[in-house]
Amino acid sequence: MTAPTVKLNSGHEMPLVGFGLWKVNNDTCADQVYNAIKSGYRLLDGACDYGNESESGQGVARAIKEGIVKRSDLFIVSKLWNSFHDQDRVGPICKKQLQDWGIDYFDLYIVHFPISLKYVDPSVRYPPGFTYDDEKVVPGKATIQETWTAMETLVDQGLAKSIGISNFNGQLILDLLRYAKVVPATLQIEHHPYLTQEGLVKLAKDHGIAVTAYSSFGPQSFLELDMQQAKDAPLLFDHPTIKRIAEKREKTPAQVLLRWATQREVAVIPKSNNQGRLAQNLDVTGWDLDAAEVEEISGLNKGLRFNDPLN
């Protein structure tokens, strides 16, 4: 089984369901990527900040070597970290990330946050994280326009087939659209029933920008980070509404949460270490919730955001 695709404004097809690489451990990452591909996943969502791009590339290389896929079958995503927003840093770091993956181009390369931080040389610390010297957060001077112009150059050079944004609000998107020669192909945001962001999703779609959800399971994704806000929030897997719909549909709560997104044409990038759940999480497009169920799940919205750099 492989996921259906959505056509991006760049003309390329992006799978509606992918495998997310955030918090995938380095020692198991290569095997997890390989197993995900073997299970039918074709989109792999990585980032500099995840610190596992070399291992991810090893999993991809193994799958290609064994003839499971060709490179052209895969849709590989990575992200530009905040420390590399200066115009002259974007190209070199993208090339480093491609080298880590062992590939020639990204299918999609995304500005991870609309935040410029002071440059940290990769030879000093990589990935650099949010701090400049392991203690202080030091802002950089690059504007979003400067960074986006450099991102557009990556498309011209063939290093990225599509470029996108992540964690942008509506105001920043509207500002970017004033000067962008290449309209972002995608917007990646935190999106789950506790944070539906319906206005932002509509704004993106109205401008031809596809939306990808991360942290589709809400607080579940943040418990292992020991985040008190996540501990205090009722788990969506255990929410009576989600459990009731899952039982009715003979699906898992995870599948219901993912289908709530994909049925509204929002792409998802779950991860799992379990082979059975890998298959279940991919099976979230061939069946439907009814309109009342979609509305009921959306009604759980609390405006509850977990991924906030200010935390």
XYZ file of C-alpha atoms in Angstrom:
311
model
C 0.000 0.000 0.000
C 1.184 3.502 -0.859
C -0.547 6.800 -0.162
C -2.388 8.887 -2.751
C -0.764 12.157 -3.722
C -1.665 15.839 -3.841
C -0.416 18.014 -6.703
C 1.671 20.950 -5.497
C 1.697 24.383 -7.129
C 5.203 23.504 -8.346
C 3.685 20.776 -10.510
C 5.119 17.913 -8.444
C 3.077 15.220 -6.693
C 3.437 14.862 -2.909
C 2.167 11.819 -0.974
C -0.640 12.642 1.442
C 0.884 10.377 4.104
C 4.567 10.305 4.994
C 6.961 9.048 7.650
C 8.158 11.723 10.081
C 11.739 11.622 11.341
C 11.463 13.959 14.339
C 12.690 12.193 17.498
C 13.735 9.049 15.607
C 16.800 7.766 17.449
C 20.083 7.640 15.569
C 20.776 4.015 16.470
C 17.495 2.778 14.955
C 16.880 5.440 12.300
C 18.343 3.622 9.283
C 16.283 0.510 10.008
C 13.128 2.535 10.677
C 13.451 4.410 7.390
C 14.106 1.166 5.530
C 11.107 -0.520 7.158
C 8.891 2.478 6.459
C 9.803 2.347 2.768
C 9.265 -1.411 2.737
C 5.824 -0.847 4.302
C 4.846 1.510 1.487
C 5.855 4.969 2.704
C 7.257 7.154 -0.051
C 7.486 10.533 1.712
C 10.211 10.927 4.334
C 10.081 14.130 6.388
C 13.477 15.073 7.791
C 15.339 18.160 8.984
C 18.775 19.406 9.929
C 17.544 19.896 13.482
C 16.532 16.242 13.860
C 20.192 15.223 13.771
C 19.564 11.948 11.921
C 19.884 12.780 8.223
C 22.939 10.586 7.620
C 21.179 7.609 9.174
C 18.014 8.375 7.211
C 20.071 8.353 4.040
C 21.486 4.957 4.959
C 17.965 3.558 5.167
C 17.106 5.062 1.792
C 20.298 3.677 0.206
C 19.517 0.185 1.483
C 15.972 0.277 0.093
C 17.230 1.475 -3.298
C 20.053 -1.098 -3.363
C 17.567 -3.908 -2.685
C 15.333 -2.716 -5.516
C 12.360 -1.850 -3.286
C 12.237 1.661 -4.757
C 14.052 3.962 -7.135
C 15.098 7.436 -5.998
C 12.380 8.886 -8.213
C 9.745 6.908 -6.274
C 10.590 8.763 -3.078
C 9.617 12.252 -1.921
C 12.358 13.375 0.460
C 11.786 16.466 2.577
C 14.288 18.409 4.643
C 14.392 21.780 6.344
C 16.619 24.830 6.637
C 17.562 25.487 10.248
C 17.376 28.953 11.835
C 21.149 29.368 12.108
C 21.565 29.269 8.315
C 19.098 31.962 7.198
C 21.749 34.345 5.852
C 21.618 34.389 2.067
C 25.152 33.066 1.635
C 24.558 30.203 4.123
C 21.451 28.663 2.552
C 23.096 26.996 -0.453
C 26.082 25.507 1.410
C 23.983 24.030 4.214
C 21.484 22.571 1.745
C 24.387 20.897 -0.073
C 25.713 19.531 3.225
C 22.306 18.080 4.042
C 22.057 16.495 0.602
C 25.481 14.962 1.165
C 24.335 13.601 4.531
C 21.316 12.002 2.848
C 23.466 10.726 -0.030
C 21.172 12.244 -2.668
C 21.384 14.913 -5.372
C 18.194 16.875 -4.701
C 15.393 17.332 -2.185
C 11.849 16.939 -3.407
C 10.893 19.609 -0.889
C 13.103 21.918 1.177
C 11.385 23.957 3.881
C 12.208 26.995 6.018
C 11.812 25.327 9.426
C 10.905 28.456 11.426
C 10.485 32.129 10.504
C 13.311 32.821 12.947
C 16.842 33.934 12.096
C 19.544 32.929 14.598
C 23.247 33.779 14.655
C 25.312 31.478 12.453
C 26.968 28.467 14.071
C 29.607 26.768 11.945
C 28.735 23.063 11.437
C 32.293 22.145 12.399
C 31.667 23.683 15.840
C 28.275 22.101 16.546
C 25.801 20.300 14.315
C 22.918 20.456 14.434
C 23.276 23.754 16.288
C 19.892 23.861 18.044
C 18.391 27.106 19.288
C 21.357 28.402 21.284
C 24.503 30.062 19.989
C 26.899 28.832 22.667
C 24.806 26.112 24.333
C 23.413 28.776 26.686
C 22.089 31.911 24.968
C 19.677 32.372 22.077
C 21.284 35.005 19.830
C 19.121 36.391 16.994
C 20.499 36.642 13.480
C 20.015 39.532 11.082
C 18.559 37.832 8.011
C 15.093 38.898 6.930
C 12.586 36.351 5.684
C 12.819 37.984 2.264
C 16.590 37.461 2.170
C 16.181 33.829 3.171
C 13.343 33.142 0.741
C 15.275 34.650 -2.161
C 18.106 32.222 -1.383
C 15.589 29.365 -1.203
C 14.357 30.262 -4.684
C 17.932 29.943 -5.944
C 17.952 26.312 -4.771
C 15.127 25.597 -7.208
C 17.042 27.291 -10.029
C 20.097 25.178 -9.215
C 18.147 21.911 -9.111
C 18.956 21.291 -5.439
C 15.253 21.373 -4.489
C 12.294 20.595 -6.735
C 9.886 22.448 -4.450
C 10.348 24.837 -1.543
C 8.047 25.490 1.385
C 7.588 27.038 4.802
C 6.835 25.806 8.296
C 5.472 27.437 11.447
C 4.472 30.620 9.587
C 1.327 32.472 10.619
C -1.080 34.141 8.220
C 0.484 37.590 8.443
C 3.933 36.270 7.539
C 2.526 34.275 4.626
C 0.757 37.324 3.204
C 3.948 39.365 3.566
C 6.057 36.676 1.864
C 3.622 36.471 -1.046
C 4.246 40.170 -1.837
C 7.799 39.483 -3.004
C 8.039 35.722 -3.628
C 8.913 34.775 -7.202
C 8.291 31.146 -6.216
C 5.158 30.684 -4.126
C 5.705 28.230 -1.254
C 4.505 24.793 -2.309
C 3.637 23.719 1.230
C 3.013 25.005 4.739
C 3.865 22.636 7.579
C 2.174 23.401 10.909
C 1.235 21.868 14.231
C -2.268 20.601 13.550
C -4.472 18.301 15.630
C -7.977 18.449 17.136
C -6.742 20.603 20.041
C -5.203 23.077 17.547
C -7.196 23.073 14.309
C -5.948 26.443 12.931
C -8.855 26.472 10.482
C -8.313 30.071 9.353
C -4.629 29.462 8.618
C -5.381 26.243 6.721
C -7.978 28.071 4.609
C -5.624 30.972 3.912
C -2.910 28.611 2.692
C -5.256 26.640 0.478
C -6.780 29.832 -0.957
C -3.276 30.757 -2.139
C -2.537 27.329 -3.593
C -0.270 26.241 -0.729
C -0.684 22.629 0.396
C -0.805 22.044 4.162
C 1.059 19.330 6.068
C 0.266 18.561 9.706
C 2.877 17.606 12.256
C 2.127 16.337 15.777
C -1.184 14.925 14.563
C -1.650 13.125 17.880
C -1.458 16.324 19.934
C 0.060 15.973 23.422
C 1.256 12.415 22.713
C 4.137 13.795 20.631
C 5.432 15.955 23.490
C 5.191 13.665 26.528
C 8.684 12.274 25.995
C 9.991 15.861 26.048
C 8.703 16.069 29.633
C 6.487 19.024 28.726
C 4.098 19.866 31.571
C 1.543 21.332 29.167
C 1.372 17.975 27.370
C 1.080 16.083 30.659
C -1.847 18.271 31.680
C -3.779 17.758 28.427
C -6.050 14.701 28.036
C -4.543 12.289 25.528
C -6.409 12.327 22.238
C -5.988 8.554 21.980
C -8.093 8.262 25.154
C -10.622 10.980 24.371
C -14.176 9.564 24.474
C -15.082 11.158 21.126
C -12.060 9.696 19.345
C -12.466 6.277 20.991
C -16.168 6.092 20.113
C -15.565 6.947 16.457
C -12.645 4.501 16.293
C -14.789 1.674 17.660
C -17.600 2.490 15.238
C -15.221 2.533 12.269
C -13.195 -0.466 13.510
C -10.054 1.631 13.317
C -7.459 2.722 15.867
C -7.671 6.172 17.504
C -4.489 7.069 15.606
C -6.133 6.210 12.302
C -9.160 8.352 13.138
C -6.938 11.331 13.987
C -4.956 10.942 10.783
C -8.062 10.465 8.635
C -9.620 13.583 10.145
C -6.681 15.451 8.585
C -6.295 13.648 5.253
C -10.031 13.760 4.539
C -9.705 17.552 4.711
C -6.709 17.381 2.313
C -4.149 18.029 5.040
C -1.101 15.779 4.635
C 0.262 13.906 7.669
C 3.707 12.634 8.702
C 3.303 10.224 11.656
C 6.100 7.996 12.887
C 6.077 4.630 14.613
C 8.648 2.084 15.706
C 6.069 -0.692 15.373
C 5.693 -2.478 12.038
C 1.978 -3.072 12.571
C 1.291 0.569 13.379
C 3.358 1.639 10.371
C 0.851 -0.169 8.167
C -2.143 1.158 10.141
C -0.931 4.763 9.907
C -0.630 4.407 6.138
C -4.222 3.157 5.900
C -5.808 6.573 6.448
C -7.119 7.505 3.012
C -9.239 4.623 1.683
C -12.189 5.106 4.048
C -14.186 8.096 5.235
C -15.529 9.702 8.366
C -18.959 11.204 7.924
C -19.402 14.975 7.998
C -20.814 14.951 11.526
C -17.783 13.023 12.808
C -15.348 15.432 11.154
C -17.230 18.350 12.714
C -17.321 16.679 16.115
C -13.563 16.080 16.092
C -12.919 19.652 14.953
C -15.075 20.782 17.865
C -12.382 19.576 20.289
C -10.297 22.631 19.365
C -8.787 24.435 22.379
C -6.210 26.575 20.568
C -3.664 24.463 22.476
C -0.189 24.778 20.951
C 2.665 22.591 22.170
C 5.503 23.483 19.764
C 6.319 27.039 20.801
C 9.954 28.229 20.559
C 9.299 30.545 23.509
C 8.782 27.515 25.752
